[in-house]
Amino acid sequence: MTLVERIERVREQIEAACARAGRSSSTVTLIAVSKTHPPELILRAIDAGLQHFGENRVEEAEAKIPAVAASAGSSPVWHMIGHVQSRKAKRVIDLFATVHSVDSVKLASKFSQLAEERGTTLDIFLEMNVSGEASKHGFAAAGWETDVQVREALWKQVSEVLALPCLNVRGLMTMAPIVADPEEARPVFASLAGLRAALSEMSGAALPDLSMGMTDDFPVAIEEGATLIRVGRAIFGERET
Ligand SMILES: *Cc1c(COP(=O)(O)O)cnc(C)c1O
């Protein structure tokens, strides 16, 4: 399949999942995850109509984002989706419009301070570790439905982030476990959607968005309420690294 055909196929799957969920496909933003791929391929994807791109490493983004900007007819929106070390936050805010992977109060404070210095507001998502896997980043959220201690710790941290002046907290992000059957990821997506609603009620903040779903599971994520999906392989093919 060509790049254009793969994008078309992903769009059809988004439409179908939205139809099953009784939602308009305009409520889902497709982020093309371009990590490991060269600027030339990203430019072709822009020509094919994609406007949102995701990268997970700041070093790689520093080489690619200016190269794409120099040649693209329209300027895409760049989303940081990978773990950010606080000492690299400045490099991230200089390149990205939105950060999906804010996983500590410390990192959030750093971003708010940097945004304040620049006289701007940064869009962020709070990354939640809903599955409880030790390999995953994110605020500890496994068992939040039943575990009072998890919930109290989480409510306190989220309240601290919401009190920071120069962040626009759009909502929550998660990575589902890698499973053979996407149905196995459904409870993780449903849990994140429930957590979003609970945190919104607790805080009074709208938190309108859910960033969840990748190549293997985005239709299920959409059925559970995803408003942004982060899709790499289904668009660009398998990665070499
Ligand atoms: C790589 C990556 C994706 C995309 O994964 P695919 O399986 O290629 O769709 C999504 N989110 C994050 C955080 C990633 O690192």
Coordinates of N, CA and C and ligand atoms in Angstrom, one line a residue:
M1 N 0.8 -1.2 0.0 CA 0.0 0.0 0.0 C 0.9 1.3 0.0
T2 N 0.4 2.3 -0.6 CA 1.1 3.6 -0.6 C 0.8 4.3 0.6
L3 N 1.5 5.4 0.9 CA 1.2 6.2 2.1 C -0.2 6.8 2.0
V4 N -0.6 7.3 0.8 CA -1.9 7.8 0.7 C -3.0 6.8 1.0
E5 N -2.8 5.6 0.5 CA -3.7 4.5 0.7 C -3.8 4.1 2.2
R6 N -2.6 4.1 2.9 CA -2.6 3.8 4.3 C -3.4 4.9 5.1
I7 N -3.2 6.1 4.8 CA -3.9 7.2 5.5 C -5.4 7.1 5.2
E8 N -5.8 6.8 4.0 CA -7.2 6.6 3.6 C -7.8 5.5 4.5
R9 N -7.0 4.4 4.6 CA -7.5 3.2 5.4 C -7.7 3.6 6.9
V10 N -6.8 4.3 7.4 CA -6.9 4.8 8.8 C -8.1 5.7 9.0
R11 N -8.3 6.6 8.0 CA -9.5 7.5 8.1 C -10.8 6.7 8.0
E12 N -10.8 5.6 7.2 CA -12.0 4.8 7.1 C -12.3 4.1 8.5
Q13 N -11.2 3.6 9.1 CA -11.4 2.9 10.4 C -11.8 3.9 11.5
I14 N -11.4 5.2 11.4 CA -11.8 6.2 12.3 C -13.3 6.4 12.1
E15 N -13.7 6.6 10.9 CA -15.2 6.8 10.5 C -16.0 5.6 11.1
A16 N -15.6 4.4 10.9 CA -16.3 3.2 11.3 C -16.4 3.2 12.8
A17 N -15.3 3.5 13.5 CA -15.4 3.4 15.0 C -16.3 4.5 15.5
C18 N -16.2 5.7 14.9 CA -17.1 6.8 15.3 C -18.6 6.5 15.1
A19 N -18.8 5.8 14.0 CA -20.2 5.4 13.7 C -20.7 4.4 14.7
R20 N -19.9 3.5 15.1 CA -20.3 2.5 16.1 C -20.5 3.2 17.5
A21 N -19.7 4.2 17.7 CA -19.9 4.9 19.0 C -20.9 6.0 19.0
G22 N -21.5 6.3 17.8 CA -22.5 7.3 17.7 C -21.8 8.7 17.8
R23 N -20.6 8.8 17.3 CA -19.9 10.1 17.4 C -19.6 10.6 16.0
S24 N -19.4 11.9 15.9 CA -18.9 12.5 14.7 C -17.4 12.3 14.6
S25 N -16.9 12.0 13.4 CA -15.5 11.8 13.2 C -14.7 13.1 13.4
S26 N -15.4 14.3 13.4 CA -14.8 15.6 13.6 C -14.3 15.7 15.1
T27 N -14.8 14.8 16.0 CA -14.4 14.9 17.4 C -13.0 14.1 17.6
V28 N -12.5 13.5 16.6 CA -11.2 12.7 16.7 C -10.1 13.4 15.9
T29 N -9.0 13.8 16.6 CA -7.9 14.3 15.9 C -6.8 13.2 15.7
L30 N -6.5 13.0 14.5 CA -5.5 12.0 14.1 C -4.1 12.6 14.2
I31 N -3.3 12.1 15.1 CA -1.9 12.5 15.2 C -1.0 11.4 14.5
A32 N -0.3 11.8 13.5 CA 0.6 10.8 12.8 C 1.9 10.8 13.5
V33 N 2.3 9.7 14.1 CA 3.5 9.5 14.9 C 4.6 9.2 13.9
S34 N 5.5 10.3 13.7 CA 6.5 10.2 12.7 C 7.9 9.9 13.2
K35 N 8.0 9.5 14.5 CA 9.3 9.1 15.1 C 10.0 8.1 14.2
T36 N 11.3 8.3 14.1 CA 12.2 7.5 13.2 C 12.1 7.7 11.7
H37 N 11.1 8.5 11.3 CA 10.9 8.7 9.8 C 11.5 10.0 9.4
P38 N 12.0 10.1 8.2 CA 12.7 11.4 7.7 C 11.7 12.5 7.3
P39 N 12.2 13.7 7.3 CA 11.3 14.8 6.9 C 10.6 14.6 5.6
E40 N 11.3 14.0 4.6 CA 10.7 13.8 3.3 C 9.3 13.1 3.4
L41 N 9.3 12.0 4.3 CA 8.1 11.3 4.4 C 7.0 12.1 5.1
I42 N 7.4 12.9 6.1 CA 6.4 13.8 6.8 C 5.9 14.8 5.8
L43 N 6.7 15.3 4.9 CA 6.2 16.3 3.9 C 5.2 15.6 3.0
R44 N 5.4 14.4 2.6 CA 4.4 13.7 1.8 C 3.1 13.5 2.6
A45 N 3.2 13.2 3.9 CA 2.0 13.1 4.7 C 1.2 14.4 4.8
I46 N 2.0 15.5 4.9 CA 1.3 16.8 4.9 C 0.6 17.0 3.6
D47 N 1.3 16.7 2.5 CA 0.6 16.8 1.1 C -0.7 16.0 1.1
A48 N -0.7 14.8 1.8 CA -1.8 13.9 1.8 C -2.9 14.4 2.7
G49 N -2.7 15.6 3.4 CA -3.7 16.2 4.2 C -3.6 16.1 5.7
L50 N -2.5 15.4 6.2 CA -2.3 15.3 7.7 C -1.8 16.6 8.2
Q51 N -2.3 17.0 9.4 CA -1.9 18.3 10.0 C -1.2 18.2 11.4
H52 N -1.4 17.0 12.0 CA -0.8 16.8 13.3 C 0.2 15.7 13.3
F53 N 1.4 16.0 13.9 CA 2.4 15.0 14.0 C 3.0 14.8 15.4
G54 N 3.4 13.6 15.7 CA 3.9 13.3 17.1 C 5.3 12.8 17.0
E55 N 6.1 13.3 17.9 CA 7.5 12.8 18.1 C 7.7 12.5 19.5
N56 N 8.7 11.6 19.8 CA 8.9 11.2 21.2 C 10.3 11.5 21.7
R57 N 11.2 12.0 20.9 CA 12.5 12.3 21.4 C 12.9 13.7 20.9
V58 N 13.3 14.6 21.9 CA 13.6 16.0 21.6 C 14.8 16.1 20.6
E59 N 15.8 15.3 20.8 CA 17.0 15.4 19.9 C 16.5 15.2 18.4
E60 N 15.7 14.2 18.2 CA 15.3 13.9 16.9 C 14.4 15.0 16.3
A61 N 13.5 15.5 17.2 CA 12.6 16.6 16.8 C 13.4 17.9 16.4
E62 N 14.5 18.1 17.1 CA 15.3 19.3 16.8 C 15.9 19.3 15.5
A63 N 16.1 18.1 14.9 CA 16.6 18.0 13.6 C 15.5 18.1 12.6
K64 N 14.4 17.5 12.9 CA 13.3 17.3 11.9 C 12.3 18.4 11.8
I65 N 11.9 19.0 12.9 CA 10.9 20.0 12.9 C 11.3 21.2 12.0
P66 N 12.5 21.8 12.2 CA 12.9 22.9 11.4 C 13.0 22.5 9.9
A67 N 13.5 21.3 9.6 CA 13.6 20.8 8.2 C 12.2 20.8 7.6
V68 N 11.2 20.3 8.3 CA 9.9 20.2 7.7 C 9.4 21.6 7.5
A69 N 9.6 22.5 8.5 CA 9.1 23.9 8.5 C 9.7 24.6 7.2
A70 N 10.9 24.3 6.9 CA 11.6 25.0 5.8 C 10.9 24.6 4.5
S71 N 10.3 23.5 4.4 CA 9.8 23.0 3.1 C 8.3 22.9 3.0
A72 N 7.6 22.8 4.1 CA 6.2 22.5 4.0 C 5.4 23.8 3.6
G73 N 4.4 23.6 2.8 CA 3.5 24.7 2.4 C 2.7 25.2 3.6
S74 N 2.2 24.2 4.4 CA 1.4 24.6 5.6 C 2.2 24.2 6.8
S75 N 2.1 24.8 8.0 CA 2.8 24.4 9.1 C 2.0 23.5 10.0
P76 N 2.5 22.2 10.2 CA 1.8 21.3 11.0 C 1.9 21.6 12.5
V77 N 1.0 20.9 13.2 CA 1.0 21.0 14.7 C 1.8 19.9 15.2
W78 N 2.8 20.2 16.1 CA 3.7 19.1 16.6 C 3.3 18.8 18.0
H79 N 3.2 17.5 18.3 CA 2.8 17.0 19.6 C 4.0 16.2 20.2
M80 N 4.4 16.6 21.4 CA 5.4 15.8 22.1 C 4.7 14.6 22.8
I81 N 5.1 13.4 22.5 CA 4.3 12.2 23.1 C 5.2 11.3 24.0
G82 N 6.5 11.6 24.0 CA 7.4 10.8 24.8 C 7.8 11.4 26.1
H83 N 8.4 10.6 26.9 CA 8.9 11.0 28.3 C 9.8 12.2 28.2
V84 N 9.6 13.2 29.0 CA 10.4 14.4 29.0 C 11.2 14.5 30.3
Q85 N 12.5 14.6 30.3 CA 13.3 14.9 31.5 C 13.2 16.4 31.7
S86 N 13.0 16.8 33.0 CA 12.9 18.2 33.3 C 13.9 19.1 32.7
R87 N 15.2 18.6 32.7 CA 16.3 19.4 32.2 C 16.2 19.7 30.7
K88 N 15.3 18.9 30.0 CA 15.1 19.1 28.6 C 13.8 19.9 28.3
A89 N 13.1 20.3 29.3 CA 11.8 20.9 29.1 C 11.9 22.2 28.2
K90 N 12.9 23.0 28.4 CA 13.1 24.2 27.6 C 13.2 23.9 26.1
R91 N 13.9 22.8 25.8 CA 14.1 22.4 24.4 C 12.7 22.0 23.8
V92 N 11.9 21.3 24.7 CA 10.6 20.8 24.2 C 9.6 22.0 24.0
I93 N 9.6 22.9 24.9 CA 8.6 24.0 24.7 C 9.0 24.9 23.5
D94 N 10.2 24.9 23.1 CA 10.6 25.7 22.0 C 10.2 25.1 20.6
L95 N 9.8 23.8 20.7 CA 9.5 23.1 19.4 C 8.0 22.7 19.3
F96 N 7.4 22.4 20.5 CA 6.1 21.7 20.5 C 5.0 22.6 21.0
A97 N 3.8 22.5 20.3 CA 2.6 23.2 20.7 C 1.9 22.5 21.9
T98 N 2.0 21.2 22.0 CA 1.3 20.4 23.0 C 2.2 19.3 23.5
V99 N 2.1 19.1 24.8 CA 2.9 18.0 25.4 C 1.9 17.0 26.0
H100 N 2.0 15.7 25.5 CA 1.0 14.7 26.0 C 1.5 13.9 27.2
S101 N 2.8 14.1 27.5 CA 3.5 13.2 28.4 C 4.0 13.8 29.7
V102 N 3.2 14.7 30.2 CA 3.5 15.4 31.5 C 3.2 14.4 32.6
D103 N 4.2 13.9 33.3 CA 4.0 12.8 34.2 C 4.4 13.1 35.6
S104 N 4.7 14.3 36.0 CA 5.0 14.7 37.4 C 4.6 16.1 37.6
V105 N 4.4 16.5 38.9 CA 4.1 17.9 39.2 C 5.4 18.7 39.0
K106 N 6.6 18.1 39.2 CA 7.8 18.8 38.9 C 7.9 19.2 37.5
L107 N 7.7 18.3 36.6 CA 7.8 18.7 35.1 C 6.7 19.7 34.8
A108 N 5.5 19.6 35.3 CA 4.4 20.5 35.0 C 4.9 21.9 35.5
S109 N 5.4 22.0 36.7 CA 5.9 23.3 37.2 C 6.9 23.9 36.3
K110 N 7.9 23.1 35.9 CA 8.9 23.6 35.0 C 8.3 24.2 33.7
F111 N 7.4 23.4 33.1 CA 6.7 23.9 31.9 C 6.0 25.2 32.1
S112 N 5.3 25.3 33.2 CA 4.5 26.5 33.5 C 5.5 27.7 33.7
Q113 N 6.6 27.5 34.4 CA 7.6 28.6 34.5 C 8.1 29.0 33.2
L114 N 8.5 28.0 32.3 CA 9.0 28.4 31.0 C 8.0 29.1 30.1
A115 N 6.7 28.7 30.2 CA 5.7 29.3 29.5 C 5.5 30.8 30.0
E116 N 5.6 30.9 31.3 CA 5.4 32.3 31.8 C 6.5 33.2 31.3
E117 N 7.8 32.7 31.3 CA 8.9 33.5 30.8 C 8.7 33.9 29.4
R118 N 8.0 33.1 28.6 CA 7.7 33.4 27.2 C 6.4 34.1 27.0
G119 N 5.7 34.4 28.0 CA 4.4 35.0 27.9 C 3.4 34.2 27.2
T120 N 3.5 32.9 27.3 CA 2.5 32.0 26.6 C 1.9 31.0 27.6
T121 N 1.0 30.2 27.0 CA 0.4 29.1 27.8 C 0.7 27.8 27.0
L122 N 1.0 26.8 27.7 CA 1.3 25.5 27.0 C 0.2 24.5 27.2
D123 N -0.3 23.9 26.1 CA -1.3 22.9 26.2 C -0.6 21.6 26.6
I124 N -1.2 21.0 27.6 CA -0.6 19.7 28.1 C -1.7 18.7 28.4
F125 N -1.2 17.4 28.4 CA -2.0 16.3 28.9 C -1.3 15.7 30.1
L126 N -2.0 15.2 31.1 CA -1.4 14.4 32.2 C -1.4 13.0 31.8
E127 N -0.2 12.4 31.8 CA -0.1 11.0 31.4 C -0.4 10.1 32.7
M128 N -1.3 9.2 32.5 CA -1.7 8.4 33.6 C -1.3 6.9 33.3
N129 N -0.6 6.3 34.4 CA -0.3 4.9 34.3 C -1.5 4.1 34.9
V130 N -2.4 3.8 34.0 CA -3.7 3.1 34.5 C -3.5 1.6 34.6
S131 N -2.6 1.1 33.8 CA -2.4 -0.4 33.8 C -1.6 -0.8 34.9
G132 N -0.8 0.1 35.5 CA 0.1 -0.3 36.6 C 1.4 -1.0 36.2
E133 N 1.7 -1.1 34.9 CA 2.9 -1.7 34.4 C 4.1 -0.9 34.9
A134 N 5.1 -1.5 35.5 CA 6.3 -0.8 36.0 C 7.1 -0.1 34.9
S135 N 7.0 -0.6 33.7 CA 7.7 -0.1 32.5 C 7.1 1.2 32.0
K136 N 5.9 1.6 32.5 CA 5.3 2.7 31.9 C 5.5 4.0 32.8
H137 N 5.6 5.1 32.1 CA 5.6 6.4 32.8 C 4.2 6.8 33.1
G138 N 4.1 7.9 33.9 CA 2.8 8.5 34.2 C 2.5 8.5 35.7
F139 N 1.5 9.3 36.0 CA 1.1 9.4 37.4 C 0.5 8.0 37.8
A140 N 0.8 7.5 39.0 CA 0.3 6.2 39.4 C -1.3 6.3 39.6
A141 N -2.0 5.6 38.7 CA -3.4 5.6 38.7 C -4.1 4.3 38.7
A142 N -3.3 3.2 38.7 CA -3.9 1.9 38.7 C -4.7 1.7 39.9
G143 N -5.9 1.3 39.8 CA -6.8 1.0 40.9 C -7.5 2.2 41.5
W144 N -7.4 3.3 40.7 CA -8.0 4.6 41.3 C -9.5 4.4 41.7
E145 N -10.2 3.5 41.0 CA -11.6 3.4 41.2 C -11.9 2.9 42.6
T146 N -11.0 2.0 43.1 CA -11.3 1.4 44.4 C -10.3 1.7 45.5
D147 N -9.1 2.2 45.2 CA -8.1 2.4 46.1 C -8.0 3.8 46.6
V148 N -8.4 4.1 47.8 CA -8.6 5.4 48.3 C -7.2 6.1 48.4
Q149 N -6.2 5.4 48.7 CA -4.8 6.0 48.8 C -4.4 6.5 47.4
V150 N -4.6 5.6 46.4 CA -4.2 6.0 45.0 C -4.9 7.3 44.6
R151 N -6.2 7.3 45.0 CA -7.1 8.4 44.5 C -6.7 9.7 45.2
E152 N -6.4 9.6 46.5 CA -6.1 10.8 47.3 C -4.8 11.4 46.8
A153 N -3.8 10.5 46.5 CA -2.5 11.0 46.0 C -2.6 11.7 44.7
L154 N -3.4 11.0 43.8 CA -3.7 11.5 42.5 C -4.4 12.9 42.5
W155 N -5.5 12.9 43.3 CA -6.3 14.2 43.4 C -5.4 15.3 43.8
K156 N -4.5 15.1 44.8 CA -3.6 16.1 45.3 C -2.6 16.6 44.2
Q157 N -2.0 15.6 43.5 CA -1.1 16.0 42.4 C -1.8 16.8 41.3
V158 N -2.9 16.3 40.9 CA -3.6 16.9 39.8 C -4.1 18.3 40.2
S159 N -4.5 18.5 41.4 CA -4.9 19.8 41.9 C -3.7 20.8 41.9
E160 N -2.5 20.3 42.2 CA -1.3 21.1 42.2 C -1.0 21.5 40.7
V161 N -1.2 20.6 39.8 CA -0.9 21.0 38.4 C -1.9 22.0 37.9
L162 N -3.2 21.8 38.3 CA -4.2 22.7 37.8 C -4.1 24.1 38.4
A163 N -3.4 24.2 39.5 CA -3.2 25.5 40.1 C -2.0 26.3 39.4
L164 N -1.3 25.7 38.6 CA -0.1 26.4 37.9 C -0.7 27.4 36.9
P165 N 0.0 28.5 36.8 CA -0.7 29.6 36.0 C -0.6 29.5 34.5
C166 N 0.4 28.9 33.9 CA 0.6 29.0 32.5 C 0.4 27.7 31.7
L167 N -0.4 26.8 32.2 CA -0.7 25.6 31.5 C -2.2 25.5 31.2
N168 N -2.5 25.0 30.0 CA -3.8 24.6 29.7 C -3.9 23.1 29.7
V169 N -4.5 22.6 30.8 CA -4.5 21.1 30.9 C -5.7 20.6 30.1
R170 N -5.4 20.0 28.9 CA -6.5 19.6 28.1 C -7.2 18.3 28.5
G171 N -6.5 17.5 29.2 CA -7.1 16.2 29.6 C -6.0 15.2 30.0
L172 N -6.3 13.9 29.7 CA -5.5 12.8 30.1 C -5.0 12.0 28.9
M173 N -3.8 11.4 29.1 CA -3.2 10.6 28.1 C -2.8 9.2 28.8
T174 N -2.9 8.2 28.0 CA -2.3 6.9 28.5 C -1.8 6.0 27.4
M175 N -1.0 5.1 27.7 CA -0.5 4.1 26.8 C -1.1 2.7 27.3
A176 N -1.8 2.1 26.5 CA -2.4 0.8 26.9 C -1.3 -0.3 26.8
P177 N -1.4 -1.4 27.6 CA -0.5 -2.5 27.4 C -0.5 -3.1 26.0
I178 N 0.7 -3.6 25.6 CA 0.7 -4.3 24.3 C 0.1 -5.7 24.5
V179 N -1.0 -5.9 23.8 CA -1.8 -7.2 24.0 C -2.1 -7.7 22.6
A180 N -2.4 -9.0 22.5 CA -2.6 -9.7 21.2 C -4.0 -9.2 20.7
D181 N -5.0 -9.1 21.6 CA -6.3 -8.7 21.1 C -6.6 -7.3 21.7
P182 N -7.0 -6.4 20.8 CA -7.2 -5.0 21.2 C -8.3 -4.9 22.3
E183 N -9.2 -5.9 22.3 CA -10.3 -5.9 23.3 C -9.7 -5.9 24.7
E184 N -8.5 -6.5 24.8 CA -7.9 -6.6 26.2 C -7.5 -5.2 26.6
A185 N -7.3 -4.2 25.7 CA -6.9 -2.9 26.1 C -8.2 -2.0 26.5
R186 N -9.4 -2.5 26.1 CA -10.6 -1.7 26.4 C -10.7 -1.3 27.8
P187 N -10.5 -2.2 28.8 CA -10.7 -1.7 30.2 C -9.8 -0.6 30.6
V188 N -8.6 -0.6 30.0 CA -7.6 0.5 30.3 C -8.2 1.9 29.8
F189 N -8.7 1.8 28.5 CA -9.3 3.1 28.0 C -10.5 3.5 28.7
A190 N -11.3 2.5 29.1 CA -12.5 2.9 29.9 C -12.2 3.5 31.2
S191 N -11.1 2.9 31.8 CA -10.6 3.4 33.1 C -10.2 4.9 33.0
L192 N -9.4 5.2 31.9 CA -8.9 6.5 31.7 C -10.1 7.5 31.5
A193 N -11.1 7.1 30.7 CA -12.3 7.9 30.5 C -13.0 8.2 31.8
G194 N -13.1 7.1 32.7 CA -13.8 7.3 34.0 C -13.0 8.3 34.9
L195 N -11.7 8.1 34.8 CA -10.8 9.0 35.6 C -10.9 10.4 35.2
R196 N -11.0 10.7 33.8 CA -11.1 12.0 33.3 C -12.4 12.7 33.9
A197 N -13.5 11.9 33.9 CA -14.8 12.4 34.4 C -14.7 12.7 35.9
A198 N -14.0 11.8 36.6 CA -13.9 12.0 38.1 C -13.1 13.2 38.4
L199 N -11.9 13.3 37.7 CA -11.1 14.5 38.0 C -11.7 15.8 37.6
S200 N -12.5 15.8 36.6 CA -13.2 17.0 36.1 C -14.2 17.4 37.2
E201 N -14.9 16.4 37.7 CA -15.9 16.6 38.8 C -15.2 17.1 40.1
M202 N -14.1 16.5 40.4 CA -13.4 16.9 41.6 C -12.9 18.3 41.5
S203 N -12.4 18.7 40.4 CA -11.7 20.0 40.3 C -12.5 21.1 39.7
G204 N -13.5 20.8 39.0 CA -14.3 21.8 38.2 C -13.6 22.2 36.9
A205 N -12.5 21.6 36.6 CA -11.8 21.9 35.3 C -12.5 21.0 34.2
A206 N -12.6 21.6 33.0 CA -13.3 20.8 32.0 C -12.6 19.6 31.5
L207 N -11.3 19.6 31.4 CA -10.5 18.5 30.9 C -11.2 17.8 29.8
P208 N -11.4 18.4 28.7 CA -12.2 17.9 27.6 C -11.6 16.7 26.8
D209 N -10.3 16.5 26.9 CA -9.7 15.6 25.9 C -9.1 14.3 26.5
L210 N -9.1 13.2 25.7 CA -8.5 12.0 26.0 C -7.6 11.6 24.9
S211 N -6.2 11.5 25.1 CA -5.3 11.1 24.2 C -5.0 9.6 24.4
M212 N -5.6 8.8 23.6 CA -5.4 7.3 23.8 C -5.7 6.6 22.5
G213 N -5.0 5.4 22.3 CA -5.1 4.6 21.1 C -4.0 4.8 20.1
M214 N -3.4 3.6 19.7 CA -2.3 3.6 18.7 C -2.7 2.6 17.6
T215 N -1.7 2.3 16.8 CA -2.0 1.5 15.6 C -2.9 0.2 15.9
D216 N -2.5 -0.5 17.0 CA -3.2 -1.8 17.2 C -4.5 -1.7 17.9
D217 N -4.8 -0.5 18.5 CA -6.0 -0.4 19.3 C -6.8 0.9 19.1
F218 N -6.5 1.7 18.1 CA -7.2 3.0 18.1 C -8.7 2.9 17.9
P219 N -9.3 1.9 17.1 CA -10.7 1.8 17.0 C -11.4 1.6 18.4
V220 N -10.8 0.7 19.2 CA -11.3 0.5 20.6 C -11.2 1.8 21.4
A221 N -10.1 2.5 21.3 CA -9.9 3.7 22.1 C -11.0 4.7 21.7
I222 N -11.3 4.8 20.4 CA -12.3 5.8 19.9 C -13.7 5.4 20.5
E223 N -14.0 4.1 20.5 CA -15.3 3.6 21.1 C -15.4 4.0 22.6
E224 N -14.2 4.1 23.2 CA -14.2 4.4 24.7 C -14.0 5.9 24.9
G225 N -14.0 6.7 23.9 CA -14.0 8.2 24.1 C -12.8 8.9 23.7
A226 N -11.8 8.3 23.0 CA -10.6 9.0 22.6 C -10.9 10.3 21.8
T227 N -10.3 11.4 22.0 CA -10.5 12.6 21.1 C -9.2 12.9 20.3
L228 N -8.1 12.3 20.8 CA -6.9 12.3 20.0 C -6.3 10.9 19.9
I229 N -5.9 10.4 18.8 CA -5.3 9.1 18.7 C -3.9 9.3 18.1
R230 N -3.0 8.5 18.5 CA -1.5 8.6 18.1 C -1.1 7.4 17.3
V231 N -1.1 7.6 16.0 CA -0.9 6.4 15.1 C 0.3 6.5 14.3
G232 N 1.2 5.5 14.4 CA 2.5 5.5 13.7 C 2.5 4.5 12.6
R233 N 2.6 3.2 12.9 CA 2.8 2.2 11.9 C 1.7 2.1 10.9
A234 N 0.5 2.3 11.3 CA -0.6 2.1 10.3 C -0.5 3.2 9.2
I235 N 0.2 4.3 9.5 CA 0.4 5.3 8.5 C 1.7 5.2 7.7
F236 N 2.8 5.1 8.5 CA 4.1 5.1 7.9 C 4.7 3.7 7.7
G237 N 4.1 2.7 8.1 CA 4.6 1.3 8.0 C 5.5 1.0 9.2
E238 N 6.1 -0.2 9.2 CA 6.9 -0.6 10.3 C 8.1 0.2 10.5
R239 N 8.5 0.4 11.8 CA 9.7 1.2 12.0 C 10.9 0.2 12.0
E240 N 12.0 0.8 11.6 CA 13.2 -0.1 11.6 C 13.9 -0.2 12.9
T241 N 13.7 0.9 13.7 CA 14.3 0.8 15.1 C 13.3 0.8 16.2
Ligands
LIG1 C1 5.3 5.2 19.0 C2 4.2 5.8 19.8 C3 2.9 5.7 19.3 C4 2.5 5.1 18.0 O1 2.7 3.7 18.0 P1 2.2 2.8 16.7 O2 2.1 1.5 17.3 O3 3.3 2.9 15.7 O4 0.9 3.4 16.2 C5 1.9 6.3 20.1 N1 2.1 6.9 21.3 C6 3.4 6.9 21.8 C7 3.6 7.6 23.1 C8 4.4 6.4 21.1 O5 5.7 6.4 21.6

